[in-house]
mmCIF file of C-alpha atoms in Angstrom:
data_model
loop_
_atom_site.group_PDB
_atom_site.id
_atom_site.type_symbol
_atom_site.label_atom_id
_atom_site.label_comp_id
_atom_site.label_asym_id
_atom_site.label_seq_id
_atom_site.Cartn_x
_atom_site.Cartn_y
_atom_site.Cartn_z
ATOM 1 C CA MET G 29 -113.941 80.186 92.765
ATOM 2 C CA GLU G 30 -115.867 81.742 90.195
ATOM 3 C CA GLU G 31 -112.526 82.051 87.753
ATOM 4 C CA ILE G 32 -112.044 78.319 88.438
ATOM 5 C CA ILE G 33 -115.664 77.496 87.403
ATOM 6 C CA GLN G 34 -115.145 79.775 84.266
ATOM 7 C CA PHE G 35 -111.856 77.993 83.438
ATOM 8 C CA PHE G 36 -113.558 74.479 83.532
ATOM 9 C CA SER G 37 -116.509 75.960 81.534
ATOM 10 C CA GLY G 38 -114.325 76.669 78.672
ATOM 11 C CA LEU G 39 -112.589 73.189 78.291
ATOM 12 C CA ASN G 40 -113.837 70.099 76.681
ATOM 13 C CA PRO G 41 -115.725 68.240 79.299
ATOM 14 C CA ILE G 42 -113.670 65.326 79.022
ATOM 15 C CA LEU G 43 -110.522 67.216 79.536
ATOM 16 C CA ALA G 44 -112.105 69.095 82.256
ATOM 17 C CA ALA G 45 -113.109 65.660 84.004
ATOM 18 C CA LEU G 46 -109.139 64.667 83.615
ATOM 19 C CA TYR G 47 -107.943 67.995 84.871
ATOM 20 C CA ALA G 48 -110.513 67.809 88.065
ATOM 21 C CA THR G 49 -109.501 64.246 88.817
ATOM 22 C CA ILE G 50 -105.672 65.080 88.515
ATOM 23 C CA PHE G 51 -106.398 67.303 91.201
ATOM 24 C CA THR G 52 -107.958 64.693 93.409
ATOM 25 C CA TRP G 53 -105.387 62.273 92.658
ATOM 26 C CA LEU G 54 -102.550 64.991 93.695
ATOM 27 C CA LEU G 55 -104.437 65.649 97.131
ATOM 28 C CA THR G 56 -104.333 61.994 97.686
ATOM 29 C CA ALA G 57 -100.477 62.130 96.762
ATOM 30 C CA THR G 58 -100.345 64.975 99.127
ATOM 31 C CA GLY G 59 -101.917 62.884 102.161
ATOM 32 C CA ALA G 60 -99.511 60.002 101.131
ATOM 33 C CA SER G 61 -96.569 62.415 101.620
ATOM 34 C CA THR G 62 -97.232 62.445 105.080
ATOM 35 C CA VAL G 63 -95.422 59.130 105.410
ATOM 36 C CA PHE G 64 -92.050 61.186 105.206
ATOM 37 C CA PHE G 65 -92.819 62.499 108.475
ATOM 38 C CA ILE G 66 -95.126 60.205 110.244
ATOM 39 C CA LYS G 67 -94.438 56.684 110.901
ATOM 40 C CA LYS G 68 -97.120 55.427 113.261
ATOM 41 C CA MET G 69 -100.650 56.007 112.601
ATOM 42 C CA ASN G 70 -102.929 57.668 115.272
ATOM 43 C CA ARG G 71 -106.170 55.677 115.303
ATOM 44 C CA VAL G 72 -108.287 58.340 116.874
ATOM 45 C CA PHE G 73 -107.425 60.540 113.864
ATOM 46 C CA PHE G 74 -107.634 57.848 111.488
ATOM 47 C CA ASP G 75 -111.026 56.844 112.557
ATOM 48 C CA GLY G 76 -112.458 60.423 112.408
ATOM 49 C CA THR G 77 -111.167 60.890 108.944
ATOM 50 C CA LEU G 78 -112.532 57.716 107.745
ATOM 51 C CA GLY G 79 -115.860 58.950 109.241
ATOM 52 C CA PHE G 80 -115.299 62.157 107.491
ATOM 53 C CA THR G 81 -114.678 60.357 104.100
ATOM 54 C CA GLY G 82 -118.156 58.438 104.704
ATOM 55 C CA GLY G 83 -119.945 61.735 105.109
ATOM 56 C CA VAL G 84 -118.453 63.347 101.959
ATOM 57 C CA MET G 85 -119.141 60.463 100.026
ATOM 58 C CA VAL G 86 -122.941 60.074 101.278
ATOM 59 C CA ALA G 87 -123.610 63.911 100.870
ATOM 60 C CA ALA G 88 -121.891 63.948 97.275
ATOM 61 C CA SER G 89 -124.334 60.610 96.401
ATOM 62 C CA PHE G 90 -127.372 62.615 97.059
ATOM 63 C CA TRP G 91 -126.741 66.362 96.577
ATOM 64 C CA SER G 92 -124.506 65.922 93.329
ATOM 65 C CA LEU G 93 -125.745 62.637 91.985
ATOM 66 C CA LEU G 94 -129.292 61.513 93.130
ATOM 67 C CA ALA G 95 -130.895 64.666 93.233
ATOM 68 C CA PRO G 96 -129.814 65.910 89.678
ATOM 69 C CA SER G 97 -130.862 62.427 88.544
ATOM 70 C CA LEU G 98 -134.263 62.767 89.921
ATOM 71 C CA GLU G 99 -134.811 66.268 88.666
ATOM 72 C CA MET G 100 -133.959 65.529 84.940
ATOM 73 C CA SER G 101 -135.785 62.323 84.670
ATOM 74 C CA LYS G 102 -138.968 62.510 82.773
ATOM 75 C CA GLY G 103 -142.451 61.616 83.431
ATOM 76 C CA GLU G 104 -144.372 61.580 86.829
ATOM 77 C CA GLY G 105 -144.615 59.385 89.855
ATOM 78 C CA PHE G 106 -143.082 55.979 89.357
ATOM 79 C CA THR G 107 -142.187 56.768 85.767
ATOM 80 C CA LYS G 108 -140.193 59.509 86.742
ATOM 81 C CA VAL G 109 -138.081 57.616 89.919
ATOM 82 C CA TRP G 110 -137.327 54.410 87.822
ATOM 83 C CA PRO G 111 -134.134 55.610 86.105
ATOM 84 C CA SER G 112 -132.745 56.384 89.206
ATOM 85 C CA ALA G 113 -133.573 53.592 91.097
ATOM 86 C CA ILE G 114 -132.397 51.374 88.446
ATOM 87 C CA GLY G 115 -129.077 53.240 88.068
ATOM 88 C CA PHE G 116 -128.954 53.303 91.776
ATOM 89 C CA ALA G 117 -129.175 49.473 91.963
ATOM 90 C CA LEU G 118 -126.806 48.663 89.354
ATOM 91 C CA GLY G 119 -124.141 50.933 90.805
ATOM 92 C CA ALA G 120 -124.054 49.010 94.116
ATOM 93 C CA ILE G 121 -124.233 45.679 92.218
ATOM 94 C CA PHE G 122 -121.210 46.736 90.010
ATOM 95 C CA ILE G 123 -119.114 47.437 93.323
ATOM 96 C CA PHE G 124 -120.547 44.302 95.137
ATOM 97 C CA GLY G 125 -119.069 42.320 92.025
ATOM 98 C CA LEU G 126 -115.624 44.193 92.193
ATOM 99 C CA ASP G 127 -115.634 43.736 95.998
ATOM 100 C CA LYS G 128 -116.119 39.502 95.450
ATOM 101 C CA VAL G 129 -113.475 39.665 92.877
ATOM 102 C CA LEU G 130 -110.769 42.288 93.457
ATOM 103 C CA PRO G 131 -108.366 40.900 96.051
ATOM 104 C CA HIS G 132 -108.151 43.733 99.006
ATOM 105 C CA LEU G 133 -107.532 44.163 102.517
ATOM 106 C CA HIS G 134 -108.957 47.040 104.474
ATOM 107 C CA VAL G 135 -106.564 48.975 106.643
ATOM 108 C CA ASN G 136 -108.296 48.320 110.157
ATOM 109 C CA PHE G 137 -108.817 44.656 109.520
ATOM 110 C CA ARG G 138 -106.424 41.592 110.046
ATOM 111 C CA GLU G 139 -104.863 39.810 107.358
ATOM 112 C CA ASN G 140 -107.203 36.414 107.785
ATOM 113 C CA ARG G 141 -109.941 38.898 106.567
ATOM 114 C CA LYS G 142 -108.872 39.488 103.164
ATOM 115 C CA GLU G 143 -111.688 39.642 100.531
ATOM 116 C CA GLY G 144 -112.045 38.881 96.908
ATOM 117 C CA ILE G 145 -110.184 35.913 95.279
ATOM 118 C CA LYS G 146 -107.469 34.127 96.808
ATOM 119 C CA THR G 147 -104.133 35.544 95.833
ATOM 120 C CA PRO G 148 -100.336 35.442 97.055
ATOM 121 C CA TRP G 149 -100.076 39.165 96.593
ATOM 122 C CA HIS G 150 -98.243 41.168 99.586
ATOM 123 C CA LYS G 151 -100.460 42.907 102.052
ATOM 124 C CA SER G 152 -99.132 46.203 100.482
ATOM 125 C CA VAL G 153 -100.798 45.406 97.334
ATOM 126 C CA LEU G 154 -104.118 44.137 99.077
ATOM 127 C CA LEU G 155 -104.079 47.627 101.100
ATOM 128 C CA THR G 156 -103.627 49.735 98.172
ATOM 129 C CA LEU G 157 -106.455 47.873 96.245
ATOM 130 C CA ALA G 158 -108.791 48.510 98.991
ATOM 131 C CA ILE G 159 -108.804 52.359 98.758
ATOM 132 C CA THR G 160 -108.546 52.122 95.058
ATOM 133 C CA LEU G 161 -111.909 50.283 95.188
ATOM 134 C CA HIS G 162 -113.360 53.519 96.835
ATOM 135 C CA ASN G 163 -111.953 55.631 94.249
ATOM 136 C CA ILE G 164 -113.821 54.036 91.165
ATOM 137 C CA PRO G 165 -117.118 55.570 91.735
ATOM 138 C CA GLU G 166 -115.731 58.821 92.851
ATOM 139 C CA GLY G 167 -113.933 59.466 89.491
ATOM 140 C CA LEU G 168 -117.035 58.230 87.572
ATOM 141 C CA ALA G 169 -119.150 60.717 89.574
ATOM 142 C CA VAL G 170 -117.105 63.351 88.494
ATOM 143 C CA GLY G 171 -116.739 62.421 84.874
ATOM 144 C CA VAL G 172 -120.392 62.172 84.579
ATOM 145 C CA LEU G 173 -121.236 65.688 86.259
ATOM 146 C CA PHE G 174 -118.907 67.325 83.711
ATOM 147 C CA GLY G 175 -120.407 65.326 81.024
ATOM 148 C CA GLY G 176 -123.970 66.188 81.882
ATOM 149 C CA ALA G 177 -123.233 69.805 82.256
ATOM 150 C CA ALA G 178 -121.712 70.091 78.758
ATOM 151 C CA ALA G 179 -124.675 68.299 77.304
ATOM 152 C CA GLY G 180 -126.962 71.275 78.814
ATOM 153 C CA ILE G 181 -129.113 68.884 80.627
ATOM 154 C CA GLU G 182 -130.927 70.533 83.419
ATOM 155 C CA GLY G 183 -129.959 69.466 86.980
ATOM 156 C CA ALA G 184 -125.947 69.130 85.965
ATOM 157 C CA SER G 185 -123.799 71.919 86.407
ATOM 158 C CA ILE G 186 -120.185 72.843 85.998
ATOM 159 C CA GLY G 187 -120.308 74.336 89.549
ATOM 160 C CA GLY G 188 -121.730 71.169 90.791
ATOM 161 C CA ALA G 189 -118.872 69.187 89.209
ATOM 162 C CA VAL G 190 -116.277 71.350 90.668
ATOM 163 C CA ALA G 191 -117.767 71.273 93.846
ATOM 164 C CA LEU G 192 -117.658 67.374 93.667
ATOM 165 C CA ALA G 193 -114.097 67.513 92.683
ATOM 166 C CA ILE G 194 -113.226 69.786 95.308
ATOM 167 C CA GLY G 195 -115.021 67.552 98.331
ATOM 168 C CA ILE G 196 -113.707 64.296 96.888
ATOM 169 C CA GLY G 197 -110.276 65.851 96.632
ATOM 170 C CA ILE G 198 -110.259 67.026 100.435
ATOM 171 C CA GLN G 199 -111.438 63.453 101.401
ATOM 172 C CA ASN G 200 -108.677 61.974 99.505
ATOM 173 C CA LEU G 201 -106.247 63.495 101.718
ATOM 174 C CA PRO G 202 -106.910 61.110 104.400
ATOM 175 C CA GLU G 203 -107.021 58.429 101.899
ATOM 176 C CA GLY G 204 -103.420 58.742 100.999
ATOM 177 C CA PHE G 205 -102.406 58.796 104.430
ATOM 178 C CA ALA G 206 -104.547 55.627 105.208
ATOM 179 C CA VAL G 207 -102.320 53.745 102.596
ATOM 180 C CA ALA G 208 -98.791 55.134 102.913
ATOM 181 C CA VAL G 209 -98.600 55.261 106.922
ATOM 182 C CA PRO G 210 -99.870 51.359 107.705
ATOM 183 C CA LEU G 211 -97.308 50.597 104.953
ATOM 184 C CA ARG G 212 -94.550 52.386 106.541
ATOM 185 C CA GLY G 213 -95.594 50.436 110.022
ATOM 186 C CA LEU G 214 -95.111 47.205 108.011
ATOM 187 C CA GLY G 215 -91.460 48.034 107.309
ATOM 188 C CA LEU G 216 -91.793 49.435 103.769
ATOM 189 C CA SER G 217 -89.531 52.546 102.844
ATOM 190 C CA LYS G 218 -90.697 55.806 102.822
ATOM 191 C CA ILE G 219 -90.618 55.957 98.900
ATOM 192 C CA LYS G 220 -92.497 52.563 98.545
ATOM 193 C CA SER G 221 -95.317 53.511 101.012
ATOM 194 C CA PHE G 222 -95.703 56.955 99.273
ATOM 195 C CA ASN G 223 -95.741 55.363 95.853
ATOM 196 C CA TYR G 224 -98.515 52.835 97.190
ATOM 197 C CA GLY G 225 -100.447 55.684 98.626
ATOM 198 C CA GLN G 226 -100.671 57.843 95.790
ATOM 199 C CA LEU G 227 -101.253 54.923 93.288
ATOM 200 C CA SER G 228 -104.531 54.171 95.068
ATOM 201 C CA ALA G 229 -106.170 57.209 93.313
ATOM 202 C CA ILE G 230 -104.660 56.690 89.936
ATOM 203 C CA VAL G 231 -107.810 55.230 88.734
ATOM 204 C CA GLU G 232 -109.940 58.275 89.251
ATOM 205 C CA PRO G 233 -108.636 60.203 86.066
ATOM 206 C CA PHE G 234 -109.600 57.040 83.999
ATOM 207 C CA ALA G 235 -112.953 56.449 85.511
ATOM 208 C CA ALA G 236 -113.703 60.197 85.175
ATOM 209 C CA VAL G 237 -112.806 60.308 81.447
ATOM 210 C CA LEU G 238 -114.743 57.016 80.798
ATOM 211 C CA GLY G 239 -117.705 58.831 82.608
ATOM 212 C CA ALA G 240 -117.815 61.844 80.672
ATOM 213 C CA TRP G 241 -117.551 60.326 77.478
ATOM 214 C CA ALA G 242 -120.159 57.965 78.112
ATOM 215 C CA VAL G 243 -122.751 60.658 78.935
ATOM 216 C CA LEU G 244 -121.755 62.502 75.996
ATOM 217 C CA SER G 245 -121.954 59.715 73.464
ATOM 218 C CA PHE G 246 -125.209 58.391 75.033
ATOM 219 C CA THR G 247 -126.737 61.520 76.712
ATOM 220 C CA GLU G 248 -129.920 59.820 77.490
ATOM 221 C CA ILE G 249 -128.351 57.570 79.907
ATOM 222 C CA LEU G 250 -127.306 60.532 82.224
ATOM 223 C CA PRO G 251 -130.099 60.143 84.789
ATOM 224 C CA TYR G 252 -129.045 56.371 85.136
ATOM 225 C CA ALA G 253 -125.109 57.166 84.958
ATOM 226 C CA LEU G 254 -125.607 59.764 88.163
ATOM 227 C CA SER G 255 -127.593 57.310 90.152
ATOM 228 C CA PHE G 256 -125.369 54.388 89.160
ATOM 229 C CA ALA G 257 -122.414 56.388 90.606
ATOM 230 C CA ALA G 258 -124.302 57.212 93.530
ATOM 231 C CA GLY G 259 -125.194 53.586 94.116
ATOM 232 C CA ALA G 260 -121.533 52.507 93.666
ATOM 233 C CA MET G 261 -120.675 55.179 96.466
ATOM 234 C CA ILE G 262 -123.248 54.316 99.009
ATOM 235 C CA PHE G 263 -122.297 50.654 98.703
ATOM 236 C CA VAL G 264 -118.508 51.573 99.509
ATOM 237 C CA VAL G 265 -119.597 53.448 102.418
ATOM 238 C CA ILE G 266 -121.631 50.924 104.071
ATOM 239 C CA GLU G 267 -119.831 47.761 103.295
ATOM 240 C CA GLU G 268 -116.275 49.491 103.715
ATOM 241 C CA VAL G 269 -115.654 52.707 105.116
ATOM 242 C CA ILE G 270 -118.245 52.639 107.887
ATOM 243 C CA PRO G 271 -117.027 49.303 109.274
ATOM 244 C CA GLU G 272 -113.429 50.413 108.928
ATOM 245 C CA SER G 273 -114.188 53.261 110.987
ATOM 246 C CA GLN G 274 -115.778 51.062 113.825
ATOM 247 C CA GLN G 275 -112.989 48.559 114.463
ATOM 248 C CA GLU G 276 -111.735 50.400 117.773
ATOM 249 C CA ARG G 277 -113.625 52.267 120.312
ATOM 250 C CA ASN G 278 -113.584 55.578 118.395
ATOM 251 C CA THR G 279 -117.007 55.428 117.158
ATOM 252 C CA ASP G 280 -118.256 58.761 118.531
ATOM 253 C CA ILE G 281 -114.896 60.454 116.589
ATOM 254 C CA ALA G 282 -115.938 58.429 113.653
ATOM 255 C CA THR G 283 -119.547 59.715 113.569
ATOM 256 C CA LEU G 284 -118.660 63.298 114.350
ATOM 257 C CA GLY G 285 -116.363 63.254 111.439
ATOM 258 C CA PHE G 286 -119.178 61.710 109.124
ATOM 259 C CA ILE G 287 -121.234 64.546 110.203
ATOM 260 C CA GLY G 288 -118.346 67.206 109.507
ATOM 261 C CA GLY G 289 -117.734 65.634 106.067
ATOM 262 C CA PHE G 290 -121.682 65.471 105.131
ATOM 263 C CA ILE G 291 -121.967 69.189 105.930
ATOM 264 C CA LEU G 292 -118.939 70.186 104.122
ATOM 265 C CA MET G 293 -120.273 68.465 100.893
ATOM 266 C CA MET G 294 -123.507 69.913 101.113
ATOM 267 C CA VAL G 295 -122.300 73.226 101.593
ATOM 268 C CA LEU G 296 -120.122 73.189 98.694
ATOM 269 C CA ASP G 297 -122.641 71.602 96.320
ATOM 270 C CA VAL G 298 -125.517 73.896 97.223
ATOM 271 C CA ALA G 299 -123.179 77.051 97.258
ATOM 272 C CA LEU G 300 -121.316 76.266 93.882
ATOM 273 C CA GLY G 301 -123.885 73.912 92.102
#
């Protein structure tokens, strides 16, 4: 692991963010590749992995994003907490706006529960866009951390950025599966199902590069940017991930998955960050 951190430390931060999120994208593609071997989704396993995804995202929001944001904010008392509070609110509002505009359909929901503007798009596209919505704040978070670490700002580290990329990559495995396998069940070919599954994470490298560039160009926004990514991820977890995991009677499995994901991300961030 030390070699990996040293490798990323020697890279331009924008390039480091790009490489890290290409890794998370490849793990999504790995998850999507299960469609070549599995046609039907096991709901117990799926709900457990959704819970796991939520746990990773919540832990990352605090340990990798909010805590560093608070640590690097200047001042005391209310003055110190305002950048994190404002950024967090703006991140949630940003995803709220996308959620209302971007047409999408969550995996466990019936087609009459489509969200966003009305569109004739096929269900396969809507399912893919639902997972893509999850991935925007994830890529942004990785890029912001790499940018902050390169700028030498206290509270941001290459180890923390690598830990975040690993945690997001691990939870991307079931996300690729969550798109590809249901599409195969709808009658799409294995190749098309795989392509839709891996495409759901293609947005992560773009968001990461944007996040790293923004922080390097405007260093003073880093506390806001970190908490912005945290607010975006928490909104996704509460509005989408958790409700999806609770549609069937696998609530205990989903909850245990959440706990497992939270612990894994916490351990990665504290050990590496």
